[in-house]
Coordinates of C-alpha atoms in Angstrom, one line a residue:
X1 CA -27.5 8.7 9.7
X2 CA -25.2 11.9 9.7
X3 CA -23.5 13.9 7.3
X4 CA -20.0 15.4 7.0
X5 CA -19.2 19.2 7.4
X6 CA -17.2 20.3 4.8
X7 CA -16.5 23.8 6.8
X8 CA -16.3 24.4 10.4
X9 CA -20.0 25.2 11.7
X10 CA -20.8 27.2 15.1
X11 CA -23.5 26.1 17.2
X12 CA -26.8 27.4 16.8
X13 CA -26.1 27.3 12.9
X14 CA -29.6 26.1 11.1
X15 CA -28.7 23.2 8.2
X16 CA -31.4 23.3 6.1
X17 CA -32.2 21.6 2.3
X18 CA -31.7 17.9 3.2
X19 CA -35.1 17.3 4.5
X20 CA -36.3 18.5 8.0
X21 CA -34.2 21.6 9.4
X22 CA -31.3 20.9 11.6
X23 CA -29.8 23.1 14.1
X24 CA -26.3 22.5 15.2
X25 CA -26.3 21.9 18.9
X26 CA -22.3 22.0 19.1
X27 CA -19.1 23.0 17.3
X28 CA -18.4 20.8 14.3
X29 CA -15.0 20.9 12.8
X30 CA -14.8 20.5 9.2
X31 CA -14.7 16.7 8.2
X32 CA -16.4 15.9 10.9
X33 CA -20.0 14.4 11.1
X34 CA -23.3 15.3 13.2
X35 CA -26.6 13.6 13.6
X36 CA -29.6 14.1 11.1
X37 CA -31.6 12.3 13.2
X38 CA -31.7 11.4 16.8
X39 CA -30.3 7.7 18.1
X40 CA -31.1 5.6 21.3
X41 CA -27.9 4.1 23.3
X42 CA -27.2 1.2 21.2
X43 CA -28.7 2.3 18.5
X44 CA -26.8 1.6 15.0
X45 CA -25.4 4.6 13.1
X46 CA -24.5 4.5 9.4
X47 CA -22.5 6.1 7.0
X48 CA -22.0 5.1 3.2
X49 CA -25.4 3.1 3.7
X50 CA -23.4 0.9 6.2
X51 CA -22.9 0.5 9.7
X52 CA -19.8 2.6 11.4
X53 CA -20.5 1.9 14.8
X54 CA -23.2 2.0 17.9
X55 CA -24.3 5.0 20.0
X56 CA -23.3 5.2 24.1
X57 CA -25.2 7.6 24.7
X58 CA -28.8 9.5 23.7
X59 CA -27.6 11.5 20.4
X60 CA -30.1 14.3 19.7
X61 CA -30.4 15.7 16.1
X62 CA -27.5 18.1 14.8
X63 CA -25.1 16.5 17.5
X64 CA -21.8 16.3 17.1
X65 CA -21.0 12.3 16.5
X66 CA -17.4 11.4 17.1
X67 CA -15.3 9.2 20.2
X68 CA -17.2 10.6 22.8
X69 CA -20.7 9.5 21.9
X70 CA -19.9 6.2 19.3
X71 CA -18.1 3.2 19.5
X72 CA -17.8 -0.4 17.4
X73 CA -19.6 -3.4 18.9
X74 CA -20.1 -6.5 17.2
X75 CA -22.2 -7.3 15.1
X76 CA -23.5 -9.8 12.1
X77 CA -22.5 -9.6 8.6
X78 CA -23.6 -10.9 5.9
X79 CA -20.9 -12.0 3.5
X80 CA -23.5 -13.3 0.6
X81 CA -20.2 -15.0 -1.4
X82 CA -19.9 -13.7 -5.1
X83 CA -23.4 -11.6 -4.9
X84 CA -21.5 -8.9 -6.5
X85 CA -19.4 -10.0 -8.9
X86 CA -19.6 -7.8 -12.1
X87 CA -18.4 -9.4 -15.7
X88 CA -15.5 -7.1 -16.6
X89 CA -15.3 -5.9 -20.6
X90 CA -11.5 -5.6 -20.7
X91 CA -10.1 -3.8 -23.5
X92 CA -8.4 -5.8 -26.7
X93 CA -4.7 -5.8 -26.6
X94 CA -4.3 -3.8 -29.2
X95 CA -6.7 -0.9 -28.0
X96 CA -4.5 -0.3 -24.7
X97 CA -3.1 2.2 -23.4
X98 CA 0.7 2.5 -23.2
X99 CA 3.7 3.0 -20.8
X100 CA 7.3 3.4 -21.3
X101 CA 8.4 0.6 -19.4
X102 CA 11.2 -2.0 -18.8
X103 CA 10.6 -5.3 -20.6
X104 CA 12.4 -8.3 -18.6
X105 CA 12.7 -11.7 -20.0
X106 CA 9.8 -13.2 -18.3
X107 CA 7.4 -11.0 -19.5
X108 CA 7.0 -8.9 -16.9
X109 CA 7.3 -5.2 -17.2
X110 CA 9.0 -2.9 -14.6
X111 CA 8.4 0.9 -13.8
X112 CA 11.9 1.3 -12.7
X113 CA 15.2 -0.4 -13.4
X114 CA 17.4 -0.9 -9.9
X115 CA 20.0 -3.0 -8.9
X116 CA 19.3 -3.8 -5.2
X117 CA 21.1 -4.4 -2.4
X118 CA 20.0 -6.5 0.2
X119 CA 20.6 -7.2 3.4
X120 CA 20.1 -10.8 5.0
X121 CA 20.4 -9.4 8.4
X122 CA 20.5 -5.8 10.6
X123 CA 24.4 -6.8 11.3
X124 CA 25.1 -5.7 7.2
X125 CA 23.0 -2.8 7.0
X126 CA 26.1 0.0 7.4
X127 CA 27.8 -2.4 4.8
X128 CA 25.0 -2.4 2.1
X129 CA 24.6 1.4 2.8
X130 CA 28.2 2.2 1.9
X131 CA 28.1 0.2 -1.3
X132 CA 25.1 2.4 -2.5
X133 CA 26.2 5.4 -1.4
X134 CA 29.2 4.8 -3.6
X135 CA 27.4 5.4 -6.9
X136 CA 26.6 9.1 -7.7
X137 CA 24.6 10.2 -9.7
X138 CA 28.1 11.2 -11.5
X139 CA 29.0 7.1 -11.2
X140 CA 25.8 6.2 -13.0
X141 CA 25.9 8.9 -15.6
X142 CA 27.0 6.4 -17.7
X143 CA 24.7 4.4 -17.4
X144 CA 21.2 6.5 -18.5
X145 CA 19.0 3.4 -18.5
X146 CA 19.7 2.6 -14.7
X147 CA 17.7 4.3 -12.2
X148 CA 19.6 4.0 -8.8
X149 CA 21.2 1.7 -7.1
X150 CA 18.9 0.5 -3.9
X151 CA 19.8 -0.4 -0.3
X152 CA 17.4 -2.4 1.0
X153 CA 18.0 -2.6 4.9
X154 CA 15.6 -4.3 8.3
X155 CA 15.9 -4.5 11.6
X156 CA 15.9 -8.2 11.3
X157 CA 17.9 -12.1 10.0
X158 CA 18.9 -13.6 13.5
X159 CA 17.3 -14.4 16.8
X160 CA 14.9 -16.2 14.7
X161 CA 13.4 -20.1 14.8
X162 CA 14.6 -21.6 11.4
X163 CA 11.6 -22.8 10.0
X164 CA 9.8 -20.0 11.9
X165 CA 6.7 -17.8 10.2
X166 CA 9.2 -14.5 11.2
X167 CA 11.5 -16.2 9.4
X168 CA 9.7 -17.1 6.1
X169 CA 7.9 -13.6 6.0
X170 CA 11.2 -12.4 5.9
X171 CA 12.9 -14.8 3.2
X172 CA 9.9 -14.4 0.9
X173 CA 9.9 -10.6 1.2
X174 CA 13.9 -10.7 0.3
X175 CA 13.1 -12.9 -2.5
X176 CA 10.2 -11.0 -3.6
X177 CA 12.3 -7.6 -3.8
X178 CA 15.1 -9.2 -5.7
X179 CA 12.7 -10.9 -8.1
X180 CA 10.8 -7.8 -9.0
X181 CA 10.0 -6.1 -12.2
X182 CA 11.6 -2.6 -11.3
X183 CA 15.3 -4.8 -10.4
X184 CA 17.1 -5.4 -12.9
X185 CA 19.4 -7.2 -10.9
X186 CA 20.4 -7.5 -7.1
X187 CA 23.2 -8.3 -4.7
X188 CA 22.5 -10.0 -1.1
X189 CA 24.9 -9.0 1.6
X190 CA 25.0 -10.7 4.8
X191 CA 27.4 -10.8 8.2
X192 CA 27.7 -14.4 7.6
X193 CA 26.7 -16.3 10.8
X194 CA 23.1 -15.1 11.0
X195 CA 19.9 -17.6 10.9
X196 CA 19.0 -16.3 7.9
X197 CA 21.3 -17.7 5.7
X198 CA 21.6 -16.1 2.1
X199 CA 22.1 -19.5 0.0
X200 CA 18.6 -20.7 2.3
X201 CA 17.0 -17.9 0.5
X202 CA 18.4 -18.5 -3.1
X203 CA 17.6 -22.1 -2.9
X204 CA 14.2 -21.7 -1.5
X205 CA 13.2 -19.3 -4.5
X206 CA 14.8 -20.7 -7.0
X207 CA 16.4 -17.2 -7.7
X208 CA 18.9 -16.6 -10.0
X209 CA 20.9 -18.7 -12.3
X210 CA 21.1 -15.9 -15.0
X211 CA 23.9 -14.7 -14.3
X212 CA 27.5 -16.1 -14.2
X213 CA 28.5 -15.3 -10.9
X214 CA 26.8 -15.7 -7.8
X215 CA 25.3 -12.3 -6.6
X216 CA 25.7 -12.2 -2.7
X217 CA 28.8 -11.9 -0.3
X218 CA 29.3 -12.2 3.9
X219 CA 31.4 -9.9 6.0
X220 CA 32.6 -12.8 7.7
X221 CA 34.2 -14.5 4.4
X222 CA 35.5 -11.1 2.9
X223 CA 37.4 -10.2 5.5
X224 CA 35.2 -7.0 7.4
X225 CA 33.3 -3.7 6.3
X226 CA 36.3 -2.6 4.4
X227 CA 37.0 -5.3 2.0
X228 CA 33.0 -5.8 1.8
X229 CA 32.5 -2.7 0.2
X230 CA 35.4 -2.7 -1.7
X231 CA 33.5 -6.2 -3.4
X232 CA 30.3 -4.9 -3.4
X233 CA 31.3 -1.9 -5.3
X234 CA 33.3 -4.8 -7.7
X235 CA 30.0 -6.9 -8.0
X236 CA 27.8 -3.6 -9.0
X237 CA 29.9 -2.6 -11.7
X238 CA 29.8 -5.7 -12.9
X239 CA 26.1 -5.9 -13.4
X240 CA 25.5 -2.0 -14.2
X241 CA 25.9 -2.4 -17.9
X242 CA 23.8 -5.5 -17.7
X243 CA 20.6 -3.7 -16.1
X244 CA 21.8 -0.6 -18.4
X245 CA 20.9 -2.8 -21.7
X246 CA 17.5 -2.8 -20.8
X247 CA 16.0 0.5 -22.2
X248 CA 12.9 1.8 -22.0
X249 CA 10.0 0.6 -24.6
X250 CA 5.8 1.0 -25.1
X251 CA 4.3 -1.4 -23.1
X252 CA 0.1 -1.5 -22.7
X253 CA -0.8 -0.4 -19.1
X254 CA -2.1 -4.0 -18.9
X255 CA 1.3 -5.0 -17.3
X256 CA 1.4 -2.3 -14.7
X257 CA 0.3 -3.6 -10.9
X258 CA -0.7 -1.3 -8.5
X259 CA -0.7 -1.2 -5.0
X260 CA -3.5 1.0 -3.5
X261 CA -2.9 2.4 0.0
X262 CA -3.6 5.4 2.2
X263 CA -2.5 6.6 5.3
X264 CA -3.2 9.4 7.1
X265 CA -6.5 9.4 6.2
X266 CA -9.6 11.8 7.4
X267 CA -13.6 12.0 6.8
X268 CA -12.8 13.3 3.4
X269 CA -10.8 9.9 1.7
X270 CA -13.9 8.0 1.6
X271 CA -15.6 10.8 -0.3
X272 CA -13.0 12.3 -2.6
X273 CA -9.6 10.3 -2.8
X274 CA -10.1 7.2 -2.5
X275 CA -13.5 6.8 -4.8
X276 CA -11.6 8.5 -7.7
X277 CA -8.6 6.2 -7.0
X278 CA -11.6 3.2 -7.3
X279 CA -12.4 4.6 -10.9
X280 CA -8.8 4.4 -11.8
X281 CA -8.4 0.9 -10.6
X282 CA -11.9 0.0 -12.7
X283 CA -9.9 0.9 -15.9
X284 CA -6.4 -0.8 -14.9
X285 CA -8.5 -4.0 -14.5
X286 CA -10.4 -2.7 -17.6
X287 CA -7.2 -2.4 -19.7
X288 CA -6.2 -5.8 -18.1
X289 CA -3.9 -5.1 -15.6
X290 CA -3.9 -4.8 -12.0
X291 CA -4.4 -3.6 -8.7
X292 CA -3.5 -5.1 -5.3
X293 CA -5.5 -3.6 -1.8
X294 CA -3.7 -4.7 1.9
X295 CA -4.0 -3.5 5.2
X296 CA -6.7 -6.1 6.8
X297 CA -7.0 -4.3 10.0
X298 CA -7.8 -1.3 7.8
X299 CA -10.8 -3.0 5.7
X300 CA -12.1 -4.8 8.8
X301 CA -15.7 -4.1 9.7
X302 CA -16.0 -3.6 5.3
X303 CA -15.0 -7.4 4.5
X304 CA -18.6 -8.0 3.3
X305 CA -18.5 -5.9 0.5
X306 CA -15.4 -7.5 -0.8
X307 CA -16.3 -11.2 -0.5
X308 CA -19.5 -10.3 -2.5
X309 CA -17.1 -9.1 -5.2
X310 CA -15.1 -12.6 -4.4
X311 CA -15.0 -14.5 -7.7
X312 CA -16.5 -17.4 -6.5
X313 CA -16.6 -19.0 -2.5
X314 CA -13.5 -20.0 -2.5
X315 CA -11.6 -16.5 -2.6
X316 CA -14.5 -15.2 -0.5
X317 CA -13.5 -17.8 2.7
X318 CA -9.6 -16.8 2.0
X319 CA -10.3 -13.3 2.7
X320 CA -12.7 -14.0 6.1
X321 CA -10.1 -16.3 7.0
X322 CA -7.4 -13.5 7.0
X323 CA -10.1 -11.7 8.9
X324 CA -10.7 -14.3 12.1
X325 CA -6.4 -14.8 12.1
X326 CA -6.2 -10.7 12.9
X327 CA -8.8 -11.0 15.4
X328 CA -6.8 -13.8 17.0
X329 CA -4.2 -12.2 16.4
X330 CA -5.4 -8.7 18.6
X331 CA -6.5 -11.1 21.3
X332 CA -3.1 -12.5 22.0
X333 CA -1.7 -9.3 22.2
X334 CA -4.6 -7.9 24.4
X335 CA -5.5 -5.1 22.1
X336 CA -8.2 -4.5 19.5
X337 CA -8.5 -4.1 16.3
X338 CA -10.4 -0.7 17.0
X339 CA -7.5 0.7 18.2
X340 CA -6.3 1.3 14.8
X341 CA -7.7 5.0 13.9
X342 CA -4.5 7.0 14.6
X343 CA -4.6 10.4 16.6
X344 CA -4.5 12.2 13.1
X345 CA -7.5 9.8 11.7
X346 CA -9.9 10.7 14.5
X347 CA -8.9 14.8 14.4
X348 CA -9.5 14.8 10.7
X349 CA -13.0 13.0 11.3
X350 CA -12.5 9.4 11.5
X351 CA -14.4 7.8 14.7
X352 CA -14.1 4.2 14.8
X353 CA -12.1 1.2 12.4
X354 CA -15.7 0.5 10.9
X355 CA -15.8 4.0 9.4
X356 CA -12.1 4.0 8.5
X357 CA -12.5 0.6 6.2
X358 CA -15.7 1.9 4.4
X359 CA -13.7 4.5 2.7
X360 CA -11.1 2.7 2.6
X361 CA -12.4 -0.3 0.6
X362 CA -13.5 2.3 -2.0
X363 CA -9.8 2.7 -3.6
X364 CA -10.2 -1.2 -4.4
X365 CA -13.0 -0.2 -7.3
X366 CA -16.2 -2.7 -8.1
X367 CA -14.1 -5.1 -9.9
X368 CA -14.3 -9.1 -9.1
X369 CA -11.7 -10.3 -6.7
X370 CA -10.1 -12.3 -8.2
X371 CA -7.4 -14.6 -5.9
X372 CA -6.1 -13.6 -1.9
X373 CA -2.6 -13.7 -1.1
X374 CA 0.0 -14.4 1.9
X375 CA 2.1 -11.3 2.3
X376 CA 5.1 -10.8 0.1
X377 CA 3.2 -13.8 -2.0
X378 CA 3.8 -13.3 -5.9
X379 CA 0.4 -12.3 -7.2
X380 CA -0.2 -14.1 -10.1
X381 CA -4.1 -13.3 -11.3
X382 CA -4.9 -10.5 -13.3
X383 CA -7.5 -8.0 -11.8
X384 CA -8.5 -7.2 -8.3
X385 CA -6.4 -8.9 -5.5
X386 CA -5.8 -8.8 -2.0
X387 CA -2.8 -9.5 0.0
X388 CA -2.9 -9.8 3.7
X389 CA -0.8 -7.2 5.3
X390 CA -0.8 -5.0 8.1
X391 CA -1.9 -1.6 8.1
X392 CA 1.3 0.0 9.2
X393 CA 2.4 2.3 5.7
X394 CA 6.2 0.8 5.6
X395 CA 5.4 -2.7 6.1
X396 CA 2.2 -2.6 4.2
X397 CA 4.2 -1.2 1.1
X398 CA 6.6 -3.7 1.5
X399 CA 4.6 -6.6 1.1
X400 CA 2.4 -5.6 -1.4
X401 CA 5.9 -3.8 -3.7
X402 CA 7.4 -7.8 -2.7
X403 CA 4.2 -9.2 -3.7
X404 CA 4.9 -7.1 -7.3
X405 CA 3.5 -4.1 -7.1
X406 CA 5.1 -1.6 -9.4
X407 CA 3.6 1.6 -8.7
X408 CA 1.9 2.8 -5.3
X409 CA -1.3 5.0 -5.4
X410 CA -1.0 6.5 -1.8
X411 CA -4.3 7.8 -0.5
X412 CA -3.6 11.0 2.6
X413 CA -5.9 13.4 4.1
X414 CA -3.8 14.3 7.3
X415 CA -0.3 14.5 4.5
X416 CA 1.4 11.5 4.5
X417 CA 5.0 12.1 3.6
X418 CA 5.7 8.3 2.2
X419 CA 8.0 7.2 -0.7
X420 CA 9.1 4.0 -1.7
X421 CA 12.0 2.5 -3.3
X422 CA 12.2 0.9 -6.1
X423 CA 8.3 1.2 -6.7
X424 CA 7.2 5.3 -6.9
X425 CA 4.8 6.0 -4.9
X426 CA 2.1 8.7 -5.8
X427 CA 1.0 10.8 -3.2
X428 CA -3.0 11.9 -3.4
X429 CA -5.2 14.3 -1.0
X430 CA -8.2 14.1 0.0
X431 CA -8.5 18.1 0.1
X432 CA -7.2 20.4 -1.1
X433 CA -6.2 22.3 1.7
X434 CA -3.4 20.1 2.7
X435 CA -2.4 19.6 -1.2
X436 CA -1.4 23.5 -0.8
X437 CA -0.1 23.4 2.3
X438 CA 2.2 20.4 1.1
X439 CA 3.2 20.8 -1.7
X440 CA 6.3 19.8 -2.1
X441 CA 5.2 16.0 -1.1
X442 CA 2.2 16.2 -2.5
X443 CA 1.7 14.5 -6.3
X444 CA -2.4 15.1 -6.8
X445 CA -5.0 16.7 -5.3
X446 CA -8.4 15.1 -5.3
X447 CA -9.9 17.5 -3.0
X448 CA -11.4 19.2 -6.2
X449 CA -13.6 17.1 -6.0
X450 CA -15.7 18.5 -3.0
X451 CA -15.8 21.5 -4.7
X452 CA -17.4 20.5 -7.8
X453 CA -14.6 18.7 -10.3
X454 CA -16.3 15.4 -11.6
X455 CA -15.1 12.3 -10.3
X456 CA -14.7 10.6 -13.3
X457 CA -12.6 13.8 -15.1
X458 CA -10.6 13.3 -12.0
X459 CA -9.8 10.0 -11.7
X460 CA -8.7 10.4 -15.8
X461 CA -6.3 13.1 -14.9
X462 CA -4.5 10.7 -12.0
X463 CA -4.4 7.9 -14.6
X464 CA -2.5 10.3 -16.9
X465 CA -0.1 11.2 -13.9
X466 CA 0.4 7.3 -13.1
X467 CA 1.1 6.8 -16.7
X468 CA 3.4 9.4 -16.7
X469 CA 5.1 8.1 -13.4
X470 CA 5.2 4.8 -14.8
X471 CA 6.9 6.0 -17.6
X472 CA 9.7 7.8 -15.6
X473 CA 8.1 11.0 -14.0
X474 CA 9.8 11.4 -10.5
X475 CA 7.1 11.7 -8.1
X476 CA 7.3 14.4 -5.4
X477 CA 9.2 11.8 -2.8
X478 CA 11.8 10.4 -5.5
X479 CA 12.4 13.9 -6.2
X480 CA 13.4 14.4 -2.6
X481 CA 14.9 10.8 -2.5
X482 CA 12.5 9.4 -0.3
X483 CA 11.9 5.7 0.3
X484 CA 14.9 3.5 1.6
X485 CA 13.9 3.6 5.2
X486 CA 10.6 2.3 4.4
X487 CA 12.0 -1.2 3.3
X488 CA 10.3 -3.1 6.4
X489 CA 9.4 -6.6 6.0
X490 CA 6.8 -7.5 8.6
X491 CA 7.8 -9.0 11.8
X492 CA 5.5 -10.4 13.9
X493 CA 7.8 -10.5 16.9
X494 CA 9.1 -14.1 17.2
X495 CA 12.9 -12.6 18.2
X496 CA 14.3 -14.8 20.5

């Protein structure tokens, strides 16, 4: 095994209360881990009770343990299906706690209220741009119950097989966004030749048919840029006072969804951030709501302790089979899915994937999963689910926020500067040394945890932050307007 420094320690130091006396045999930088015990080449080596990778070389006691002496190999694992499911005691309805949210006609409840604008294709992003850029703050004074109007842009919507998976991923992400709970209503802007044809997407998801005009124009048929914007501009203040007659009301947290993700991460989010952000998702489940995890290259090598949480076989197999496709899926493009610690994972501590999923799979809680989705696929159990995305922050966030994700719990121990529109995104650190030196991005620090807060007391404080945030709190990247660039729908680079 081997434990993490949580200060930098010179060589020569002696460790001692944890059993036999340890002297440190090189410089270990805090975060990072050294031997308790020595390990043969080949030899397993274990963190969080589970395996993080195999030794290359003869490690001696109080070694430093990092790329230069471990590395994954495969091995077995043992999936035992549903082992771990635990019966949930969610709270009665009228017991739960509340947030001041946005009520839309379905049901559904929204931490924001946008009007989107959405682009079928790169060749209307400038357009879609100008069209938001038009209204102020001073243009939506008026209008106190709307809360921004949202450009939604990609690189992407031609050059694509109709009928293609590039293509689909794309449609369903569009249709996802302009859909959600935080839009109270959307216009789709296109060039008007592309593959991706706006009226595909609005027949393929049924969207719409509330309204009584159609919400989407083409460059092509307006007559250019100019007389785009000009409509756009038209079409927008023609639904603001629609959106704006939705105010906000008490709603039980049982309708929130949250999207858990980190990025960024170092030896400490498996210890302090993302456990407390696991307690927090225990209660939103609890209080009957829920919480979506992604990033399947980021829980690899930790799959096994989700599919004994899997609610029954069934959900179990989904998730391994979203496994083997990103294994296929590294093969074909002659990497491995062990190159995914980042240069800023493996300086803050973090040696191989294996490592990286353990704490990573710790945001996700104890609770049952309970269903698997595509990406950008409407999540429609309550509880604990998983949709398949990449582990890439911007196209990550954008499937699970298209999936319906309403609020983002964003996990950092390197400082992760992400935002997302129209779903805030709540920026916690792993230490508190980076909270500090961050502040201004920052939203929560969870680093007090290493120095003695109680977990539990912690993760109660961040549920009364995302509470607060739900209710209409800016978070620290809002405040800064952060989070239109990070609208990318994944592309898995069929462009012909």
């Amino acid at each position: 095994g081997v434990a993490i420094a949580r200060q930098p320690i010179a060589p020569d130091t002696l460790i001692t209360g944890a059993g036999t006396p340890i002297t440190i045999r090189q410089f270990i930088a805090s975060g990072h881990k050294f031997a308790l015990k020595a390990a043969a080449p080949g030899e397993p080596i274990r963190r969080y009770g589970q395996i993080i990778g195999f030794a290359t070389q003869p490690i001696q006691s109080g070694d430093h343990v990092h790329l230069h002496n471990l590395a994954v190999s495969d091995f077995g694992r043992d999936y035992a299906f549903s082992s771990d499911v635990r019966p949930v005691e969610v709270v009665p309805e009228t017991e739960r706690r509340t947030f001041m949210g946005y009520k839309r006609a379905d049901g559904r409840v929204g931490t924001r209220n946008t009007i989107a604008v959405i682009a079928s294709v790169n060749c209307s992003a400038h357009t879609i741009r100008e069209i938001a850029a038009y209204f102020t703050p001073e243009r939506l004074a008026a209008y106190p119950n709307v809360d921004g109007i949202v450009p939604l842009t990609h690189g992407s919507g031609c050059g694509l097989r109709v009928g293609g998976e590039d293509l689909t991923l794309l449609q369903r992400t569009m249709a996802g966004m302009a859909r959600h709970a935080n839009v109270g209503a959307y216009l789709m802007v296109g060039l008007g030749c592309e593959t991706n044809q706006i009226q595909d997407v609005l027949a393929n998801y049924q969207l719409d048919g509330t309204l009584n005009f159609a919400p989407h124009l083409t460059i092509q048929e307006q007559g250019g840029i100019r007389k785009t914007v000009h409509a756009g501009i038209e079409m927008i203040e023609r639904l603001l006072p629609i959106v704006n007659a939705t105010p906000r009301t008490p709603q039980p947290i049982s309708e929130l969804v949250v999207a858990l993700k980190c990025g960024g991460s170092d030896s400490w989010s498996g210890v302090t951030a993302n456990p407390v952000v696991g307690l927090l998702a225990d209660e939103v489940v609890r209080q009957g709501g829920t919480v979506v995890l992604s990033e399947t290259p980021e829980i690899y090598g930790a799959e096994h302790l989700l599919t004994r949480r899997a609610i029954n076989r069934t959900v179990g197999e989904q998730l391994v089979a979203k496994v083997r496709w990103w294994e296929d899926h590294a093969r074909m493009h002659n990497t491995e899915i062990n190159n995914n610690p980042s240069a800023g994972n493996k300086v803050g501590g973090l040696t191989t994937i294996l490592e990286k999923s353990l704490g990573a799979v710790a945001k996700s809680g104890t609770s049952p999963l309970m269903g698997v989705y595509d990406y950008a696929e409407p999540v429609t159990t309550r509880g604990f689910a998983y949709v398949d995305t990449p582990g890439y922050d911007p196209v990550c966030v954008t499937g699970q926020v298209a999936s319906g994700s309403t609020l983002v719990l964003f996990t950092t121990g390197r400082g992760s500067v992400f935002g997302f529109k129209p779903a805030p995104s709540i920026k916690i650190t792993t230490n508190s040394e980076i909270y500090a030196h961050m502040i201004d991005d920052m939203d929560f620090d969870a680093g007090v945890v290493l120095h003695g807060a109680d977990l539990h007391t912690t993760a109660e404080q961040l549920l009364d932050l995302a509470v607060a945030v739900a209710s209409g709190q800016p978070t620290k990247s809002e405040a800064q307007g952060v989070g239109e660039s990070e609208f990318i729908p994944w592309n898995l680079g069929g462009v012909l």
